[in-house]
PDB file of C-alpha atoms in Angstrom:
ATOM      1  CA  UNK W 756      -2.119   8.870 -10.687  1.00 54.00           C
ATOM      2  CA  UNK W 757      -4.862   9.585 -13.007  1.00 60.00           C
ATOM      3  CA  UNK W 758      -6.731  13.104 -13.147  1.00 67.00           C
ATOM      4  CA  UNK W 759     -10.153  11.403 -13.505  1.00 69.00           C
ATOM      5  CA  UNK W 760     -11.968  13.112 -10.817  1.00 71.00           C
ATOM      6  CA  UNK W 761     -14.189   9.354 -10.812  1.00 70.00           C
ATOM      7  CA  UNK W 762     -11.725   7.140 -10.090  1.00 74.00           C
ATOM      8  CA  UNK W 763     -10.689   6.175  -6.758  1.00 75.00           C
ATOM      9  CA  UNK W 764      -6.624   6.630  -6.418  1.00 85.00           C
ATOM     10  CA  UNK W 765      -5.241   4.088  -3.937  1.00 87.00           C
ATOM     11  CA  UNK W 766      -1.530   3.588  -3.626  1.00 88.00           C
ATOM     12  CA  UNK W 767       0.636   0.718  -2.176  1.00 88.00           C
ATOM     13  CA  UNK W 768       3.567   1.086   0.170  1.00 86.00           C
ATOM     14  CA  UNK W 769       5.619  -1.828  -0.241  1.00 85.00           C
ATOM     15  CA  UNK W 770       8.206  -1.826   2.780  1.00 84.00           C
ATOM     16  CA  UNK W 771      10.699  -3.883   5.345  1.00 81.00           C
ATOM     17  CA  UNK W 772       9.544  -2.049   8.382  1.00 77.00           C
ATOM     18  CA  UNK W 773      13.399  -0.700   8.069  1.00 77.00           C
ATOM     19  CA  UNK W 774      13.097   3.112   7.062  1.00 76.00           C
ATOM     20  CA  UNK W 775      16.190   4.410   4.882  1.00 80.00           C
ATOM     21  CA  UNK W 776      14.756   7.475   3.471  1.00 75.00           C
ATOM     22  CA  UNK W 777      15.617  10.934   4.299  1.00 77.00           C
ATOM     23  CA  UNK W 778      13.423  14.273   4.904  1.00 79.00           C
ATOM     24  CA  UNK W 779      10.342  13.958   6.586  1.00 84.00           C
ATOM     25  CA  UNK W 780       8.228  10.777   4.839  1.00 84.00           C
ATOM     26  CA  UNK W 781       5.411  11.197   7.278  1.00 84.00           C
ATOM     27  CA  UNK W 782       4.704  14.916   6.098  1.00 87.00           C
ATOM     28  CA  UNK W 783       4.890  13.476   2.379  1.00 87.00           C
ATOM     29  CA  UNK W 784       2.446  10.627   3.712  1.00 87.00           C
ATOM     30  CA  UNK W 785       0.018  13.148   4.261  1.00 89.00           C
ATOM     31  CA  UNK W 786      -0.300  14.796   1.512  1.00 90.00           C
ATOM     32  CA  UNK W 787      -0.153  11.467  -0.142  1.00 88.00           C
ATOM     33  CA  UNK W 788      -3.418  10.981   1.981  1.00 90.00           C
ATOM     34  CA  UNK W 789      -5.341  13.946   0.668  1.00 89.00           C
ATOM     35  CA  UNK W 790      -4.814  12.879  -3.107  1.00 88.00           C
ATOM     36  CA  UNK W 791      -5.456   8.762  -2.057  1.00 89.00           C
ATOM     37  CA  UNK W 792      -6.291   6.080  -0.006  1.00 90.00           C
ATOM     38  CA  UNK W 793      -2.707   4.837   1.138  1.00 91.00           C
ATOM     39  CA  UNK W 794      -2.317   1.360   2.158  1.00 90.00           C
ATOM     40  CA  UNK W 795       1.113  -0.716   3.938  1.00 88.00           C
ATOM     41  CA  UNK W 796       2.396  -3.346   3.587  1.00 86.00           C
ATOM     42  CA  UNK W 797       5.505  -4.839   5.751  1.00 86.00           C
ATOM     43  CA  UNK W 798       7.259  -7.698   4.040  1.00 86.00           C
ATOM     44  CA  UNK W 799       9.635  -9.480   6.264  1.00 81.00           C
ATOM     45  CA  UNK W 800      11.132  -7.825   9.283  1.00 73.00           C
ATOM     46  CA  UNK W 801       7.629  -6.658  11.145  1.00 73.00           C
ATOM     47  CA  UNK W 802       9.257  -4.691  14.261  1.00 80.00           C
ATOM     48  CA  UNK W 803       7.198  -3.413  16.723  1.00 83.00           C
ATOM     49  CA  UNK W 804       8.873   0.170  15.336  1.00 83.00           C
ATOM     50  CA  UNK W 805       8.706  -0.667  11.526  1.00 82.00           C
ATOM     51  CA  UNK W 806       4.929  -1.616  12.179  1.00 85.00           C
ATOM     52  CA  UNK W 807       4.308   1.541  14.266  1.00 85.00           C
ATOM     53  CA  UNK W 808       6.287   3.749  11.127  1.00 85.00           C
ATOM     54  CA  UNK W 809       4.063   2.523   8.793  1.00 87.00           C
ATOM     55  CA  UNK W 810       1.149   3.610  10.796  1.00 89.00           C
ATOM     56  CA  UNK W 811       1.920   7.122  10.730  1.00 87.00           C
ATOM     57  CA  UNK W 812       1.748   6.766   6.957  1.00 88.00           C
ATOM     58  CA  UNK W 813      -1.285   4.918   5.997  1.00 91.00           C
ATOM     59  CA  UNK W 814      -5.290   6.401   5.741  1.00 91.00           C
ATOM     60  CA  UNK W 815      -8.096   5.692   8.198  1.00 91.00           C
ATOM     61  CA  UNK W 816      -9.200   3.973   9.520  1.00 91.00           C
ATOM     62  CA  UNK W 817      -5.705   2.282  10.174  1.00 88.00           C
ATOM     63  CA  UNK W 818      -6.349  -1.472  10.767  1.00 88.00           C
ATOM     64  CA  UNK W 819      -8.428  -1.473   6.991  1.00 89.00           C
ATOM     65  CA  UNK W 820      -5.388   0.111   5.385  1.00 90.00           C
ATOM     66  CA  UNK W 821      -2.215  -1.929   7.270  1.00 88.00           C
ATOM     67  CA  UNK W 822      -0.606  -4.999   6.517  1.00 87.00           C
ATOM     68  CA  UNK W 823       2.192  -7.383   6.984  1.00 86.00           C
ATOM     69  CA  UNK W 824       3.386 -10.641   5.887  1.00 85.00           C
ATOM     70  CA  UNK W 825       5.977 -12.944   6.392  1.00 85.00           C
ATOM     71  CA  UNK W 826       8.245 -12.730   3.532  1.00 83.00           C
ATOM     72  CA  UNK W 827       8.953 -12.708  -0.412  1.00 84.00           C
ATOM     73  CA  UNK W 828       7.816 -16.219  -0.477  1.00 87.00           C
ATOM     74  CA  UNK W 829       4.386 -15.049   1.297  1.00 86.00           C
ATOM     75  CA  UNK W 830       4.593 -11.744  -1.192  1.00 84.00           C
ATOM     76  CA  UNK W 831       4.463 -14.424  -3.907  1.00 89.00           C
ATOM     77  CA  UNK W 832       1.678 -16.532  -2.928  1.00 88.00           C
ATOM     78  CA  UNK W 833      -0.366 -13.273  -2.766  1.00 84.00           C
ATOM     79  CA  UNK W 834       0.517 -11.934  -6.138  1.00 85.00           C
ATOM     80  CA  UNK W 835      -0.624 -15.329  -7.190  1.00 87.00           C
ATOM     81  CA  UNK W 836      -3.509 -15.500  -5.439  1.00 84.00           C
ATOM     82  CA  UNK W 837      -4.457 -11.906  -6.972  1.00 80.00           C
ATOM     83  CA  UNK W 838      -3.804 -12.852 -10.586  1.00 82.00           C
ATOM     84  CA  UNK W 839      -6.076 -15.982  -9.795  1.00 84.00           C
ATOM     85  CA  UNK W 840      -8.870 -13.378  -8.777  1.00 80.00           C
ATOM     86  CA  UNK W 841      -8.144 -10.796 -11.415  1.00 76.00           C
ATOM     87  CA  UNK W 842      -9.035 -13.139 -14.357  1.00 77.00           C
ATOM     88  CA  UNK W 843     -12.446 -13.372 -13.195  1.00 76.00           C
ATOM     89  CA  UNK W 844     -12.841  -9.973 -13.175  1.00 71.00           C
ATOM     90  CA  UNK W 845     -14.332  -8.114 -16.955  1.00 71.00           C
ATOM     91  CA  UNK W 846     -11.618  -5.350 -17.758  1.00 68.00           C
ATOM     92  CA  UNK W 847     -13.367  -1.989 -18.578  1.00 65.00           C
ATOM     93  CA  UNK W 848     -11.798   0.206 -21.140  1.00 63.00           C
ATOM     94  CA  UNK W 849     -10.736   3.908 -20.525  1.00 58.00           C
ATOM     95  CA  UNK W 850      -9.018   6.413 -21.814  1.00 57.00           C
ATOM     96  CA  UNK W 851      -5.299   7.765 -20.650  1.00 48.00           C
TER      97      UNK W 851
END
């Protein structure tokens, strides 16, 4: 993340719904949330208990920060569709 204090830090988590990771996620979720707007995303599986994991781990309000698609194939369309977007938008220069 950058240190700008006037830049707004958003993160991305990319998942299956199907949690493999140990120690407690949803404590590291929230600090997560105090330094950045998290946002989900389920690819694939989309249990009723993957979606309701993924809850716990995104900011408010919930339903503005949750997603879930299909598949890869979907997850393809939708990087495509971004780069589409992205090349209409000016890129503004800053420093690292």
């Amino acid at each position: 993340m950058r240190n700008s204090t006037d830049v707004k830090q958003e993160v991305l988590i990319l998942t299956d719904g199907q949690s493999n990771c140990v120690g407690n996620v949803t404590s590291a979720a929230l600090k997560l949330q105090e330094k950045a707007d998290v946002f989900g995303l389920m690819i694939g599986i989309n249990t009723q208990s993957g979606m309701n994991e993924l809850t716990n781990y995104v900011s408010y309000p919930k339903n503005k920060h949750l997603f879930a698609i299909e598949g890869f194939q979907a997850l393809e369309a939708l990087v495509n569709e971004i780069e589409k977007q992205v090349k209409n938008v000016p890129c503004v220069a800053f420093d690292v």
